[in-house]
Structures are given as structure tokens and as C-alpha cells.
């Protein structure tokens, strides 16, 4: 039985967040809401979106390539987003 | 100069995601869109939201307590969400 090339389920995490300097309205309104609720001591909020992709692939490189293609074509906008991609398991 | 009780800036990460079994429309539509784009091999998508809170606090315990209060009062709905909280730095 051949070992190489056999498909295996891998989980790749894609983290998408706004680049520094891009106005983050959601973070700002979250910070404001916390203040209005009387929760003191929180001086800043940042938000990010995580996509965990289950990928059937024979190797890590191919799985990361598929994740990267998904980011480029759907998950992020390179003008405003920064992205990190890592294999979890 | 007293060392204890001095306020220090800490970063606490709050991760909010839907509980298993709760219908995740965003993940489902993301998976469908990837398929429609012709990106094959992705068998599942999960999404999560990250909040990074900058907290001025004298100790970790207090910072985590503030994050936990923020989750209970604003960031998550205990009926549908599961939450993990950890100090990053």
C-alpha cells in the first residue's frame, strides 16, 4: 500500500484582521459599548476573524496552498486585510 | 517604590464561536462559495471571532476577570456561543 499521496484530513487556520491604520468600526463600537456598560480598564479592542478549514490533502504544502487560494479569492481583501495562515493539525 | 498593584498593560484574547450543533450560516455560505469558485478539497469550514482586549491591570487575575465580565455582558450569548479566554502578553 502506497504511503505517499494518500489524502489525509488537515485543519488549517486562517486569521483575517484589518491592517493597522484601517478604521475598525466594529472594534470601536465594542470598546464604546464596554465603557457604556461601566466596564473600566479596557483601553483598546481589536477584532479578527478566524476560518478553520478542513482540507483533505496528501501533504501540508498542498493544504496551505488551498488555504492561500481561498484567502486570495474569497476570504480577504488585500487592500485592507492582513492574513496569517497556519496548519493546526 | 511599591511593586505590587502597579497597573500594567495586558492583552487578553477572547475567542467566540458557535457551539457544536448550532447552525452556522456564515460557515455554510463560505464553504459553498469556495466550492462555486472551483476550490476543491475543503470539506468543512468553521468560523470564530477573536477580540483582543488591551487591559490596564495590576495582575493577570483581574485582567481575566474583566475579560470574563465583558464576555458575559456583551461579547457572547451563552445560549449559542462557546468562549475561550487567555492572556497573550
PDB file of N, CA, C and O in Angstrom, chain A residues 9 11 13 15 17 26 29-31 33-34 37-57 66-67 69-71 73-75 86 89, chain B residues 9 11 13 15 17 26 29-31 33-34 37-57 66-67 69-71 73-75 86 89:
ATOM      1  N   UNK A   9      -6.970  14.210   6.395  1.00  0.00           N
ATOM      2  CA  UNK A   9      -7.695  15.418   6.757  1.00  0.00           C
ATOM      3  C   UNK A   9      -6.811  16.336   7.614  1.00  0.00           C
ATOM      4  O   UNK A   9      -6.279  15.913   8.647  1.00  0.00           O
ATOM      5  N   UNK A  11      -6.364  20.421   9.305  1.00  0.00           N
ATOM      6  CA  UNK A  11      -7.075  21.645   9.676  1.00  0.00           C
ATOM      7  C   UNK A  11      -6.125  22.826   9.547  1.00  0.00           C
ATOM      8  O   UNK A  11      -5.053  22.834  10.145  1.00  0.00           O
ATOM      9  N   UNK A  13      -5.805  26.978   9.911  1.00  0.00           N
ATOM     10  CA  UNK A  13      -6.440  28.175  10.468  1.00  0.00           C
ATOM     11  C   UNK A  13      -6.017  29.405   9.687  1.00  0.00           C
ATOM     12  O   UNK A  13      -4.830  29.651   9.492  1.00  0.00           O
ATOM     13  N   UNK A  15      -6.414  33.478   9.780  1.00  0.00           N
ATOM     14  CA  UNK A  15      -6.804  34.610  10.627  1.00  0.00           C
ATOM     15  C   UNK A  15      -6.777  35.876   9.790  1.00  0.00           C
ATOM     16  O   UNK A  15      -5.750  36.217   9.202  1.00  0.00           O
ATOM     17  N   UNK A  17      -7.550  39.992   9.705  1.00  0.00           N
ATOM     18  CA  UNK A  17      -7.837  41.184  10.507  1.00  0.00           C
ATOM     19  C   UNK A  17      -7.509  42.431   9.695  1.00  0.00           C
ATOM     20  O   UNK A  17      -6.810  42.352   8.684  1.00  0.00           O
ATOM     21  N   UNK A  26     -16.077  48.135  14.041  1.00  0.00           N
ATOM     22  CA  UNK A  26     -16.608  47.132  14.969  1.00  0.00           C
ATOM     23  C   UNK A  26     -15.846  47.175  16.300  1.00  0.00           C
ATOM     24  O   UNK A  26     -16.442  47.136  17.372  1.00  0.00           O
ATOM     25  N   UNK A  29     -16.858  50.338  18.204  1.00  0.00           N
ATOM     26  CA  UNK A  29     -18.177  50.304  18.847  1.00  0.00           C
ATOM     27  C   UNK A  29     -18.188  49.304  19.998  1.00  0.00           C
ATOM     28  O   UNK A  29     -18.890  49.506  20.995  1.00  0.00           O
ATOM     29  N   UNK A  30     -17.389  48.245  19.895  1.00  0.00           N
ATOM     30  CA  UNK A  30     -17.273  47.309  21.024  1.00  0.00           C
ATOM     31  C   UNK A  30     -16.653  48.013  22.228  1.00  0.00           C
ATOM     32  O   UNK A  30     -17.138  47.894  23.362  1.00  0.00           O
ATOM     33  N   UNK A  31     -15.572  48.755  21.988  1.00  0.00           N
ATOM     34  CA  UNK A  31     -14.902  49.471  23.083  1.00  0.00           C
ATOM     35  C   UNK A  31     -15.871  50.462  23.736  1.00  0.00           C
ATOM     36  O   UNK A  31     -15.932  50.589  24.966  1.00  0.00           O
ATOM     37  N   UNK A  33     -19.176  50.336  23.754  1.00  0.00           N
ATOM     38  CA  UNK A  33     -20.240  49.626  24.469  1.00  0.00           C
ATOM     39  C   UNK A  33     -19.742  49.135  25.830  1.00  0.00           C
ATOM     40  O   UNK A  33     -20.459  49.204  26.840  1.00  0.00           O
ATOM     41  N   UNK A  34     -18.496  48.636  25.877  1.00  0.00           N
ATOM     42  CA  UNK A  34     -17.949  48.174  27.160  1.00  0.00           C
ATOM     43  C   UNK A  34     -17.878  49.338  28.148  1.00  0.00           C
ATOM     44  O   UNK A  34     -18.199  49.189  29.332  1.00  0.00           O
ATOM     45  N   UNK A  37     -21.211  50.206  29.471  1.00  0.00           N
ATOM     46  CA  UNK A  37     -21.670  49.213  30.454  1.00  0.00           C
ATOM     47  C   UNK A  37     -20.980  49.384  31.806  1.00  0.00           C
ATOM     48  O   UNK A  37     -21.268  48.663  32.753  1.00  0.00           O
ATOM     49  N   UNK A  38     -20.031  50.321  31.844  1.00  0.00           N
ATOM     50  CA  UNK A  38     -19.341  50.573  33.117  1.00  0.00           C
ATOM     51  C   UNK A  38     -18.162  49.653  33.356  1.00  0.00           C
ATOM     52  O   UNK A  38     -17.651  49.573  34.481  1.00  0.00           O
ATOM     53  N   UNK A  39     -17.709  48.960  32.314  1.00  0.00           N
ATOM     54  CA  UNK A  39     -16.543  48.085  32.458  1.00  0.00           C
ATOM     55  C   UNK A  39     -15.298  48.925  32.196  1.00  0.00           C
ATOM     56  O   UNK A  39     -15.027  49.313  31.070  1.00  0.00           O
ATOM     57  N   UNK A  40     -14.567  49.247  33.252  1.00  0.00           N
ATOM     58  CA  UNK A  40     -13.408  50.147  33.139  1.00  0.00           C
ATOM     59  C   UNK A  40     -12.118  49.349  33.038  1.00  0.00           C
ATOM     60  O   UNK A  40     -12.038  48.239  33.543  1.00  0.00           O
ATOM     61  N   UNK A  41     -11.114  49.974  32.450  1.00  0.00           N
ATOM     62  CA  UNK A  41      -9.789  49.359  32.427  1.00  0.00           C
ATOM     63  C   UNK A  41      -9.449  48.735  31.088  1.00  0.00           C
ATOM     64  O   UNK A  41      -8.338  48.253  30.890  1.00  0.00           O
ATOM     65  N   UNK A  42     -10.402  48.747  30.145  1.00  0.00           N
ATOM     66  CA  UNK A  42     -10.105  48.216  28.811  1.00  0.00           C
ATOM     67  C   UNK A  42      -9.776  49.399  27.904  1.00  0.00           C
ATOM     68  O   UNK A  42     -10.628  50.214  27.588  1.00  0.00           O
ATOM     69  N   UNK A  43      -8.499  49.489  27.512  1.00  0.00           N
ATOM     70  CA  UNK A  43      -8.042  50.680  26.798  1.00  0.00           C
ATOM     71  C   UNK A  43      -8.032  50.477  25.289  1.00  0.00           C
ATOM     72  O   UNK A  43      -7.816  51.422  24.545  1.00  0.00           O
ATOM     73  N   UNK A  44      -8.251  49.273  24.840  1.00  0.00           N
ATOM     74  CA  UNK A  44      -8.260  49.048  23.407  1.00  0.00           C
ATOM     75  C   UNK A  44      -8.882  47.714  23.060  1.00  0.00           C
ATOM     76  O   UNK A  44      -8.845  46.776  23.850  1.00  0.00           O
ATOM     77  N   UNK A  45      -9.479  47.649  21.873  1.00  0.00           N
ATOM     78  CA  UNK A  45     -10.091  46.408  21.381  1.00  0.00           C
ATOM     79  C   UNK A  45      -9.643  46.219  19.930  1.00  0.00           C
ATOM     80  O   UNK A  45      -9.628  47.179  19.158  1.00  0.00           O
ATOM     81  N   UNK A  46      -9.233  45.017  19.585  1.00  0.00           N
ATOM     82  CA  UNK A  46      -9.023  44.666  18.175  1.00  0.00           C
ATOM     83  C   UNK A  46      -9.870  43.433  17.887  1.00  0.00           C
ATOM     84  O   UNK A  46     -10.082  42.603  18.776  1.00  0.00           O
ATOM     85  N   UNK A  47     -10.346  43.334  16.656  1.00  0.00           N
ATOM     86  CA  UNK A  47     -11.112  42.139  16.313  1.00  0.00           C
ATOM     87  C   UNK A  47     -10.461  41.433  15.133  1.00  0.00           C
ATOM     88  O   UNK A  47      -9.764  42.043  14.320  1.00  0.00           O
ATOM     89  N   UNK A  48     -10.659  40.147  15.074  1.00  0.00           N
ATOM     90  CA  UNK A  48     -10.157  39.347  13.960  1.00  0.00           C
ATOM     91  C   UNK A  48     -11.167  38.244  13.684  1.00  0.00           C
ATOM     92  O   UNK A  48     -11.954  37.871  14.550  1.00  0.00           O
ATOM     93  N   UNK A  49     -11.129  37.746  12.458  1.00  0.00           N
ATOM     94  CA  UNK A  49     -11.990  36.631  12.091  1.00  0.00           C
ATOM     95  C   UNK A  49     -11.122  35.404  11.835  1.00  0.00           C
ATOM     96  O   UNK A  49     -10.075  35.513  11.185  1.00  0.00           O
ATOM     97  N   UNK A  50     -11.547  34.294  12.400  1.00  0.00           N
ATOM     98  CA  UNK A  50     -10.837  33.030  12.179  1.00  0.00           C
ATOM     99  C   UNK A  50     -11.686  32.130  11.271  1.00  0.00           C
ATOM    100  O   UNK A  50     -12.874  31.952  11.525  1.00  0.00           O
ATOM    101  N   UNK A  51     -11.056  31.560  10.252  1.00  0.00           N
ATOM    102  CA  UNK A  51     -11.671  30.491   9.470  1.00  0.00           C
ATOM    103  C   UNK A  51     -10.859  29.229   9.697  1.00  0.00           C
ATOM    104  O   UNK A  51      -9.654  29.229   9.434  1.00  0.00           O
ATOM    105  N   UNK A  52     -11.497  28.184  10.200  1.00  0.00           N
ATOM    106  CA  UNK A  52     -10.819  26.897  10.288  1.00  0.00           C
ATOM    107  C   UNK A  52     -11.284  26.048   9.121  1.00  0.00           C
ATOM    108  O   UNK A  52     -12.469  25.711   9.008  1.00  0.00           O
ATOM    109  N   UNK A  53     -10.352  25.729   8.246  1.00  0.00           N
ATOM    110  CA  UNK A  53     -10.686  24.970   7.036  1.00  0.00           C
ATOM    111  C   UNK A  53     -10.260  23.517   7.220  1.00  0.00           C
ATOM    112  O   UNK A  53      -9.109  23.239   7.552  1.00  0.00           O
ATOM    113  N   UNK A  54     -11.211  22.604   7.011  1.00  0.00           N
ATOM    114  CA  UNK A  54     -10.890  21.169   6.972  1.00  0.00           C
ATOM    115  C   UNK A  54     -10.516  20.830   5.539  1.00  0.00           C
ATOM    116  O   UNK A  54     -11.338  20.965   4.634  1.00  0.00           O
ATOM    117  N   UNK A  55      -9.297  20.404   5.356  1.00  0.00           N
ATOM    118  CA  UNK A  55      -8.803  20.179   3.995  1.00  0.00           C
ATOM    119  C   UNK A  55      -8.317  18.744   3.855  1.00  0.00           C
ATOM    120  O   UNK A  55      -7.539  18.262   4.672  1.00  0.00           O
ATOM    121  N   UNK A  56      -8.831  18.067   2.825  1.00  0.00           N
ATOM    122  CA  UNK A  56      -8.356  16.713   2.524  1.00  0.00           C
ATOM    123  C   UNK A  56      -7.197  16.843   1.559  1.00  0.00           C
ATOM    124  O   UNK A  56      -7.386  17.240   0.410  1.00  0.00           O
ATOM    125  N   UNK A  57      -6.025  16.503   2.033  1.00  0.00           N
ATOM    126  CA  UNK A  57      -4.856  16.699   1.181  1.00  0.00           C
ATOM    127  C   UNK A  57      -3.736  15.748   1.573  1.00  0.00           C
ATOM    128  O   UNK A  57      -3.584  15.409   2.758  1.00  0.00           O
ATOM    129  N   UNK A  66      -4.056  25.515  -0.811  1.00  0.00           N
ATOM    130  CA  UNK A  66      -5.510  25.651  -0.960  1.00  0.00           C
ATOM    131  C   UNK A  66      -6.052  26.759  -0.052  1.00  0.00           C
ATOM    132  O   UNK A  66      -6.923  27.540  -0.450  1.00  0.00           O
ATOM    133  N   UNK A  67      -5.534  26.822   1.175  1.00  0.00           N
ATOM    134  CA  UNK A  67      -5.972  27.873   2.104  1.00  0.00           C
ATOM    135  C   UNK A  67      -5.594  29.242   1.551  1.00  0.00           C
ATOM    136  O   UNK A  67      -6.389  30.194   1.586  1.00  0.00           O
ATOM    137  N   UNK A  69      -5.140  30.070  -1.565  1.00  0.00           N
ATOM    138  CA  UNK A  69      -6.009  30.382  -2.707  1.00  0.00           C
ATOM    139  C   UNK A  69      -7.388  30.858  -2.220  1.00  0.00           C
ATOM    140  O   UNK A  69      -7.973  31.791  -2.783  1.00  0.00           O
ATOM    141  N   UNK A  70      -7.888  30.206  -1.164  1.00  0.00           N
ATOM    142  CA  UNK A  70      -9.193  30.605  -0.602  1.00  0.00           C
ATOM    143  C   UNK A  70      -9.148  32.037  -0.081  1.00  0.00           C
ATOM    144  O   UNK A  70     -10.101  32.805  -0.227  1.00  0.00           O
ATOM    145  N   UNK A  71      -8.035  32.392   0.536  1.00  0.00           N
ATOM    146  CA  UNK A  71      -7.871  33.757   1.046  1.00  0.00           C
ATOM    147  C   UNK A  71      -7.878  34.747  -0.112  1.00  0.00           C
ATOM    148  O   UNK A  71      -8.604  35.751  -0.100  1.00  0.00           O
ATOM    149  N   UNK A  73      -9.042  34.480  -3.132  1.00  0.00           N
ATOM    150  CA  UNK A  73     -10.227  34.556  -3.986  1.00  0.00           C
ATOM    151  C   UNK A  73     -11.505  34.862  -3.223  1.00  0.00           C
ATOM    152  O   UNK A  73     -12.508  35.235  -3.821  1.00  0.00           O
ATOM    153  N   UNK A  74     -11.506  34.680  -1.899  1.00  0.00           N
ATOM    154  CA  UNK A  74     -12.769  34.898  -1.179  1.00  0.00           C
ATOM    155  C   UNK A  74     -12.634  35.550   0.205  1.00  0.00           C
ATOM    156  O   UNK A  74     -13.402  36.433   0.549  1.00  0.00           O
ATOM    157  N   UNK A  75     -11.683  35.081   1.017  1.00  0.00           N
ATOM    158  CA  UNK A  75     -11.774  35.371   2.453  1.00  0.00           C
ATOM    159  C   UNK A  75     -11.237  36.743   2.880  1.00  0.00           C
ATOM    160  O   UNK A  75     -11.583  37.219   3.958  1.00  0.00           O
ATOM    161  N   UNK A  86      -1.933  29.089   9.205  1.00  0.00           N
ATOM    162  CA  UNK A  86      -1.091  28.057   9.824  1.00  0.00           C
ATOM    163  C   UNK A  86      -1.857  26.742   9.906  1.00  0.00           C
ATOM    164  O   UNK A  86      -3.081  26.729  10.075  1.00  0.00           O
ATOM    165  N   UNK A  89      -3.484  20.977  12.707  1.00  0.00           N
ATOM    166  CA  UNK A  89      -3.312  19.538  12.923  1.00  0.00           C
ATOM    167  C   UNK A  89      -3.560  18.801  11.625  1.00  0.00           C
ATOM    168  O   UNK A  89      -4.162  19.327  10.734  1.00  0.00           O
TER     169      UNK A  89
ATOM    170  N   UNK B   9      -0.054  47.084  31.213  1.00  0.00           N
ATOM    171  CA  UNK B   9      -0.920  46.788  30.075  1.00  0.00           C
ATOM    172  C   UNK B   9      -0.810  45.306  29.691  1.00  0.00           C
ATOM    173  O   UNK B   9       0.270  44.797  29.451  1.00  0.00           O
ATOM    174  N   UNK B  11      -2.660  42.020  27.349  1.00  0.00           N
ATOM    175  CA  UNK B  11      -3.525  41.692  26.215  1.00  0.00           C
ATOM    176  C   UNK B  11      -4.198  40.352  26.475  1.00  0.00           C
ATOM    177  O   UNK B  11      -3.526  39.349  26.716  1.00  0.00           O
ATOM    178  N   UNK B  13      -6.931  37.592  24.955  1.00  0.00           N
ATOM    179  CA  UNK B  13      -7.641  37.163  23.752  1.00  0.00           C
ATOM    180  C   UNK B  13      -8.916  36.413  24.128  1.00  0.00           C
ATOM    181  O   UNK B  13      -8.879  35.462  24.905  1.00  0.00           O
ATOM    182  N   UNK B  15     -11.953  34.289  22.399  1.00  0.00           N
ATOM    183  CA  UNK B  15     -12.373  33.628  21.157  1.00  0.00           C
ATOM    184  C   UNK B  15     -13.816  33.174  21.315  1.00  0.00           C
ATOM    185  O   UNK B  15     -14.140  32.426  22.242  1.00  0.00           O
ATOM    186  N   UNK B  17     -17.113  31.393  19.445  1.00  0.00           N
ATOM    187  CA  UNK B  17     -17.582  30.626  18.284  1.00  0.00           C
ATOM    188  C   UNK B  17     -18.907  29.950  18.616  1.00  0.00           C
ATOM    189  O   UNK B  17     -19.274  29.844  19.788  1.00  0.00           O
ATOM    190  N   UNK B  26     -22.882  31.413   8.290  1.00  0.00           N
ATOM    191  CA  UNK B  26     -21.727  32.060   7.668  1.00  0.00           C
ATOM    192  C   UNK B  26     -20.722  31.008   7.172  1.00  0.00           C
ATOM    193  O   UNK B  26     -20.210  31.094   6.058  1.00  0.00           O
ATOM    194  N   UNK B  29     -22.173  29.244   4.088  1.00  0.00           N
ATOM    195  CA  UNK B  29     -22.124  30.003   2.840  1.00  0.00           C
ATOM    196  C   UNK B  29     -20.690  30.187   2.368  1.00  0.00           C
ATOM    197  O   UNK B  29     -20.435  30.229   1.158  1.00  0.00           O
ATOM    198  N   UNK B  30     -19.744  30.240   3.307  1.00  0.00           N
ATOM    199  CA  UNK B  30     -18.332  30.311   2.912  1.00  0.00           C
ATOM    200  C   UNK B  30     -17.926  29.020   2.187  1.00  0.00           C
ATOM    201  O   UNK B  30     -17.288  29.057   1.127  1.00  0.00           O
ATOM    202  N   UNK B  31     -18.319  27.882   2.762  1.00  0.00           N
ATOM    203  CA  UNK B  31     -17.979  26.592   2.149  1.00  0.00           C
ATOM    204  C   UNK B  31     -18.583  26.493   0.745  1.00  0.00           C
ATOM    205  O   UNK B  31     -17.936  26.040  -0.201  1.00  0.00           O
ATOM    206  N   UNK B  33     -19.430  28.988  -1.247  1.00  0.00           N
ATOM    207  CA  UNK B  33     -18.773  29.928  -2.163  1.00  0.00           C
ATOM    208  C   UNK B  33     -17.431  29.378  -2.632  1.00  0.00           C
ATOM    209  O   UNK B  33     -17.075  29.501  -3.813  1.00  0.00           O
ATOM    210  N   UNK B  34     -16.683  28.727  -1.738  1.00  0.00           N
ATOM    211  CA  UNK B  34     -15.398  28.139  -2.138  1.00  0.00           C
ATOM    212  C   UNK B  34     -15.627  27.067  -3.200  1.00  0.00           C
ATOM    213  O   UNK B  34     -14.885  26.980  -4.181  1.00  0.00           O
ATOM    214  N   UNK B  37     -16.406  28.545  -6.497  1.00  0.00           N
ATOM    215  CA  UNK B  37     -15.201  29.117  -7.118  1.00  0.00           C
ATOM    216  C   UNK B  37     -14.302  28.036  -7.710  1.00  0.00           C
ATOM    217  O   UNK B  37     -13.279  28.333  -8.309  1.00  0.00           O
ATOM    218  N   UNK B  38     -14.681  26.785  -7.477  1.00  0.00           N
ATOM    219  CA  UNK B  38     -13.895  25.691  -8.044  1.00  0.00           C
ATOM    220  C   UNK B  38     -12.732  25.255  -7.166  1.00  0.00           C
ATOM    221  O   UNK B  38     -11.844  24.537  -7.611  1.00  0.00           O
ATOM    222  N   UNK B  39     -12.727  25.713  -5.910  1.00  0.00           N
ATOM    223  CA  UNK B  39     -11.658  25.312  -4.990  1.00  0.00           C
ATOM    224  C   UNK B  39     -12.081  24.000  -4.331  1.00  0.00           C
ATOM    225  O   UNK B  39     -12.989  23.965  -3.505  1.00  0.00           O
ATOM    226  N   UNK B  40     -11.460  22.899  -4.734  1.00  0.00           N
ATOM    227  CA  UNK B  40     -11.859  21.567  -4.271  1.00  0.00           C
ATOM    228  C   UNK B  40     -10.969  21.114  -3.119  1.00  0.00           C
ATOM    229  O   UNK B  40      -9.833  21.529  -3.006  1.00  0.00           O
ATOM    230  N   UNK B  41     -11.501  20.220  -2.299  1.00  0.00           N
ATOM    231  CA  UNK B  41     -10.679  19.615  -1.248  1.00  0.00           C
ATOM    232  C   UNK B  41     -10.953  20.192   0.126  1.00  0.00           C
ATOM    233  O   UNK B  41     -10.410  19.724   1.109  1.00  0.00           O
ATOM    234  N   UNK B  42     -11.810  21.221   0.206  1.00  0.00           N
ATOM    235  CA  UNK B  42     -12.161  21.785   1.511  1.00  0.00           C
ATOM    236  C   UNK B  42     -13.487  21.176   1.941  1.00  0.00           C
ATOM    237  O   UNK B  42     -14.529  21.430   1.348  1.00  0.00           O
ATOM    238  N   UNK B  43     -13.424  20.324   2.961  1.00  0.00           N
ATOM    239  CA  UNK B  43     -14.605  19.550   3.329  1.00  0.00           C
ATOM    240  C   UNK B  43     -15.387  20.181   4.476  1.00  0.00           C
ATOM    241  O   UNK B  43     -16.481  19.745   4.799  1.00  0.00           O
ATOM    242  N   UNK B  44     -14.829  21.209   5.088  1.00  0.00           N
ATOM    243  CA  UNK B  44     -15.560  21.847   6.174  1.00  0.00           C
ATOM    244  C   UNK B  44     -14.967  23.205   6.500  1.00  0.00           C
ATOM    245  O   UNK B  44     -13.779  23.441   6.291  1.00  0.00           O
ATOM    246  N   UNK B  45     -15.832  24.091   6.993  1.00  0.00           N
ATOM    247  CA  UNK B  45     -15.391  25.430   7.400  1.00  0.00           C
ATOM    248  C   UNK B  45     -16.019  25.728   8.751  1.00  0.00           C
ATOM    249  O   UNK B  45     -17.195  25.429   8.976  1.00  0.00           O
ATOM    250  N   UNK B  46     -15.235  26.235   9.672  1.00  0.00           N
ATOM    251  CA  UNK B  46     -15.771  26.788  10.918  1.00  0.00           C
ATOM    252  C   UNK B  46     -15.291  28.229  11.031  1.00  0.00           C
ATOM    253  O   UNK B  46     -14.195  28.545  10.581  1.00  0.00           O
ATOM    254  N   UNK B  47     -16.108  29.073  11.649  1.00  0.00           N
ATOM    255  CA  UNK B  47     -15.655  30.447  11.840  1.00  0.00           C
ATOM    256  C   UNK B  47     -15.676  30.791  13.326  1.00  0.00           C
ATOM    257  O   UNK B  47     -16.428  30.207  14.113  1.00  0.00           O
ATOM    258  N   UNK B  48     -14.821  31.707  13.687  1.00  0.00           N
ATOM    259  CA  UNK B  48     -14.777  32.190  15.068  1.00  0.00           C
ATOM    260  C   UNK B  48     -14.416  33.670  15.037  1.00  0.00           C
ATOM    261  O   UNK B  48     -13.846  34.157  14.062  1.00  0.00           O
ATOM    262  N   UNK B  49     -14.795  34.346  16.089  1.00  0.00           N
ATOM    263  CA  UNK B  49     -14.452  35.764  16.213  1.00  0.00           C
ATOM    264  C   UNK B  49     -13.458  35.912  17.356  1.00  0.00           C
ATOM    265  O   UNK B  49     -13.642  35.325  18.429  1.00  0.00           O
ATOM    266  N   UNK B  50     -12.414  36.685  17.093  1.00  0.00           N
ATOM    267  CA  UNK B  50     -11.423  36.978  18.131  1.00  0.00           C
ATOM    268  C   UNK B  50     -11.558  38.436  18.564  1.00  0.00           C
ATOM    269  O   UNK B  50     -11.621  39.330  17.723  1.00  0.00           O
ATOM    270  N   UNK B  51     -11.593  38.658  19.867  1.00  0.00           N
ATOM    271  CA  UNK B  51     -11.464  40.008  20.412  1.00  0.00           C
ATOM    272  C   UNK B  51     -10.163  40.068  21.194  1.00  0.00           C
ATOM    273  O   UNK B  51      -9.975  39.262  22.130  1.00  0.00           O
ATOM    274  N   UNK B  52      -9.271  40.967  20.820  1.00  0.00           N
ATOM    275  CA  UNK B  52      -8.069  41.191  21.630  1.00  0.00           C
ATOM    276  C   UNK B  52      -8.298  42.436  22.467  1.00  0.00           C
ATOM    277  O   UNK B  52      -8.460  43.537  21.933  1.00  0.00           O
ATOM    278  N   UNK B  53      -8.335  42.230  23.770  1.00  0.00           N
ATOM    279  CA  UNK B  53      -8.615  43.342  24.689  1.00  0.00           C
ATOM    280  C   UNK B  53      -7.318  43.812  25.325  1.00  0.00           C
ATOM    281  O   UNK B  53      -6.575  43.012  25.895  1.00  0.00           O
ATOM    282  N   UNK B  54      -7.047  45.119  25.214  1.00  0.00           N
ATOM    283  CA  UNK B  54      -5.927  45.723  25.942  1.00  0.00           C
ATOM    284  C   UNK B  54      -6.447  46.151  27.298  1.00  0.00           C
ATOM    285  O   UNK B  54      -7.342  46.984  27.381  1.00  0.00           O
ATOM    286  N   UNK B  55      -5.897  45.558  28.343  1.00  0.00           N
ATOM    287  CA  UNK B  55      -6.431  45.811  29.676  1.00  0.00           C
ATOM    288  C   UNK B  55      -5.332  46.337  30.586  1.00  0.00           C
ATOM    289  O   UNK B  55      -4.255  45.743  30.678  1.00  0.00           O
ATOM    290  N   UNK B  56      -5.611  47.475  31.228  1.00  0.00           N
ATOM    291  CA  UNK B  56      -4.669  48.012  32.214  1.00  0.00           C
ATOM    292  C   UNK B  56      -5.025  47.431  33.565  1.00  0.00           C
ATOM    293  O   UNK B  56      -6.074  47.731  34.118  1.00  0.00           O
ATOM    294  N   UNK B  57      -4.144  46.585  34.068  1.00  0.00           N
ATOM    295  CA  UNK B  57      -4.481  45.919  35.320  1.00  0.00           C
ATOM    296  C   UNK B  57      -3.215  45.511  36.059  1.00  0.00           C
ATOM    297  O   UNK B  57      -2.194  45.186  35.460  1.00  0.00           O
ATOM    298  N   UNK B  66     -11.955  40.902  34.111  1.00  0.00           N
ATOM    299  CA  UNK B  66     -12.564  41.948  33.280  1.00  0.00           C
ATOM    300  C   UNK B  66     -12.974  41.388  31.910  1.00  0.00           C
ATOM    301  O   UNK B  66     -14.043  41.714  31.392  1.00  0.00           O
ATOM    302  N   UNK B  67     -12.107  40.539  31.345  1.00  0.00           N
ATOM    303  CA  UNK B  67     -12.440  39.928  30.045  1.00  0.00           C
ATOM    304  C   UNK B  67     -13.681  39.052  30.190  1.00  0.00           C
ATOM    305  O   UNK B  67     -14.581  39.071  29.347  1.00  0.00           O
ATOM    306  N   UNK B  69     -16.074  39.326  32.378  1.00  0.00           N
ATOM    307  CA  UNK B  69     -17.255  40.181  32.547  1.00  0.00           C
ATOM    308  C   UNK B  69     -17.697  40.755  31.193  1.00  0.00           C
ATOM    309  O   UNK B  69     -18.901  40.832  30.896  1.00  0.00           O
ATOM    310  N   UNK B  70     -16.716  41.129  30.360  1.00  0.00           N
ATOM    311  CA  UNK B  70     -17.029  41.656  29.022  1.00  0.00           C
ATOM    312  C   UNK B  70     -17.753  40.613  28.176  1.00  0.00           C
ATOM    313  O   UNK B  70     -18.680  40.925  27.429  1.00  0.00           O
ATOM    314  N   UNK B  71     -17.313  39.365  28.304  1.00  0.00           N
ATOM    315  CA  UNK B  71     -17.953  38.277  27.566  1.00  0.00           C
ATOM    316  C   UNK B  71     -19.390  38.109  28.026  1.00  0.00           C
ATOM    317  O   UNK B  71     -20.328  38.048  27.212  1.00  0.00           O
ATOM    318  N   UNK B  73     -21.391  40.179  29.530  1.00  0.00           N
ATOM    319  CA  UNK B  73     -22.303  41.302  29.373  1.00  0.00           C
ATOM    320  C   UNK B  73     -22.427  41.789  27.939  1.00  0.00           C
ATOM    321  O   UNK B  73     -23.361  42.529  27.615  1.00  0.00           O
ATOM    322  N   UNK B  74     -21.480  41.436  27.069  1.00  0.00           N
ATOM    323  CA  UNK B  74     -21.549  41.989  25.717  1.00  0.00           C
ATOM    324  C   UNK B  74     -21.148  41.032  24.594  1.00  0.00           C
ATOM    325  O   UNK B  74     -21.812  40.947  23.569  1.00  0.00           O
ATOM    326  N   UNK B  75     -20.036  40.326  24.766  1.00  0.00           N
ATOM    327  CA  UNK B  75     -19.394  39.720  23.590  1.00  0.00           C
ATOM    328  C   UNK B  75     -19.983  38.388  23.145  1.00  0.00           C
ATOM    329  O   UNK B  75     -19.768  37.981  22.000  1.00  0.00           O
ATOM    330  N   UNK B  86      -7.803  33.760  27.082  1.00  0.00           N
ATOM    331  CA  UNK B  86      -6.427  33.525  27.534  1.00  0.00           C
ATOM    332  C   UNK B  86      -5.624  34.809  27.458  1.00  0.00           C
ATOM    333  O   UNK B  86      -5.860  35.658  26.599  1.00  0.00           O
ATOM    334  N   UNK B  89      -0.117  38.398  26.518  1.00  0.00           N
ATOM    335  CA  UNK B  89       1.123  39.029  26.974  1.00  0.00           C
ATOM    336  C   UNK B  89       0.796  40.077  28.004  1.00  0.00           C
ATOM    337  O   UNK B  89      -0.306  40.524  28.086  1.00  0.00           O
TER     338      UNK B  89
END
